Amino acid sequence: MVLDGSAGAVRKLLVVGAHPDDVEIGCGGTLLRLVRELGPLEVRWLVLSGEGERAEEAAASAAAVLGPGHDSQVAVRAFRDGFFPWEGAAIK
């Protein structure tokens, strides 16, 4: 993986958090650095649990971290907090 802005550098990011603000707390500094140093990126930002005001918070936060000029999509799902589905058989 190359992070120097060259032609072979990372251009796509998948960002996943269980709750709104998990991404920012867990890797916000890294994301800010990647956005600053690598230029336009393709970003898919996924939050697994958040509804209403919390979903709006997640989308606004993603926009603030990424800033303009990126191909970004933010998805917020509504899994019940603390009860993510068990899919053990399906992934084996």
Short mmCIF file of C-alpha atoms in Angstrom, two decimals:
data_model
loop_
_atom_site.label_atom_id
_atom_site.label_comp_id
_atom_site.label_asym_id
_atom_site.label_seq_id
_atom_site.Cartn_x
_atom_site.Cartn_y
_atom_site.Cartn_z
CA MET A 1 0.00 0.00 0.00
CA VAL A 2 1.42 3.36 -1.04
CA LEU A 3 0.42 6.52 0.82
CA ASP A 4 2.66 9.09 -0.82
CA GLY A 5 0.32 10.61 -3.40
CA SER A 6 2.00 8.83 -6.32
CA ALA A 7 0.14 7.11 -9.14
CA GLY A 8 0.05 3.82 -7.21
CA ALA A 9 -1.21 5.39 -4.00
CA VAL A 10 -4.43 4.51 -2.23
CA ARG A 11 -7.42 6.18 -3.89
CA LYS A 12 -10.32 4.28 -2.32
CA LEU A 13 -11.30 4.09 1.34
CA LEU A 14 -13.94 2.05 3.12
CA VAL A 15 -14.73 3.51 6.52
CA VAL A 16 -16.95 1.53 8.92
CA GLY A 17 -18.22 2.44 12.38
CA ALA A 18 -20.71 0.67 14.61
CA HIS A 19 -22.14 3.98 15.86
CA PRO A 20 -22.11 7.62 14.79
CA ASP A 21 -18.77 9.14 15.89
CA ASP A 22 -16.93 5.77 16.12
CA VAL A 23 -15.04 6.48 12.91
CA GLU A 24 -14.00 9.93 14.03
CA ILE A 25 -12.88 8.69 17.45
CA GLY A 26 -11.13 5.61 16.10
CA CYS A 27 -9.34 6.96 13.04
CA GLY A 28 -10.32 10.59 12.50
CA GLY A 29 -6.73 11.82 12.55
CA THR A 30 -5.68 9.24 10.00
CA LEU A 31 -8.60 10.15 7.73
CA LEU A 32 -7.76 13.85 7.93
CA ARG A 33 -4.16 13.10 6.98
CA LEU A 34 -5.14 10.85 4.06
CA VAL A 35 -7.61 13.43 2.73
CA ARG A 36 -5.00 16.17 3.01
CA GLU A 37 -2.08 14.24 1.52
CA LEU A 38 -3.70 12.07 -1.16
CA GLY A 39 -6.07 14.49 -2.81
CA PRO A 40 -9.34 13.33 -4.33
CA LEU A 41 -10.44 9.97 -2.96
CA GLU A 42 -13.33 7.58 -3.43
CA VAL A 43 -14.78 7.09 0.06
CA ARG A 44 -17.58 4.83 1.26
CA TRP A 45 -18.48 5.74 4.84
CA LEU A 46 -20.77 3.27 6.65
CA VAL A 47 -22.32 3.63 10.09
CA LEU A 48 -24.20 0.53 11.24
CA SER A 49 -26.54 2.00 13.86
CA GLY A 50 -28.04 5.43 13.86
CA GLU A 51 -31.44 6.90 13.19
CA GLY A 52 -32.92 10.37 13.01
CA GLU A 53 -30.70 12.97 14.61
CA ARG A 54 -27.80 10.50 15.00
CA ALA A 55 -27.90 9.67 11.27
CA GLU A 56 -27.81 13.37 10.44
CA GLU A 57 -24.86 13.76 12.82
CA ALA A 58 -22.97 10.95 11.08
CA ALA A 59 -23.52 12.43 7.62
CA ALA A 60 -22.52 15.93 8.74
CA SER A 61 -19.41 14.62 10.44
CA ALA A 62 -18.34 12.65 7.37
CA ALA A 63 -18.77 15.77 5.24
CA ALA A 64 -16.71 17.83 7.70
CA VAL A 65 -13.86 15.28 7.82
CA LEU A 66 -13.74 14.70 4.07
CA GLY A 67 -14.40 18.21 2.83
CA PRO A 68 -15.21 18.93 -0.81
CA GLY A 69 -13.79 17.29 -3.91
CA HIS A 70 -14.17 13.61 -3.07
CA ASP A 71 -16.40 10.93 -4.55
CA SER A 72 -18.03 10.06 -1.25
CA GLN A 73 -21.12 8.19 -0.17
CA VAL A 74 -22.34 8.00 3.41
CA ALA A 75 -24.71 5.22 4.47
CA VAL A 76 -26.26 5.00 7.92
CA ARG A 77 -28.12 1.83 8.81
CA ALA A 78 -30.51 1.20 11.66
CA PHE A 79 -29.34 -2.05 13.24
CA ARG A 80 -30.47 -2.23 16.83
CA ASP A 81 -27.62 -0.96 18.97
CA GLY A 82 -25.87 -3.75 20.86
CA PHE A 83 -27.75 -6.44 18.93
CA PHE A 84 -26.02 -6.74 15.58
CA PRO A 85 -27.21 -9.87 13.82
CA TRP A 86 -25.21 -13.07 14.14
CA GLU A 87 -24.40 -14.44 10.70
CA GLY A 88 -21.85 -17.08 11.69
CA ALA A 89 -23.08 -19.84 9.40
CA ALA A 90 -23.36 -17.50 6.43
CA ILE A 91 -19.73 -16.36 6.61
CA LYS A 92 -18.11 -19.75 7.12
#
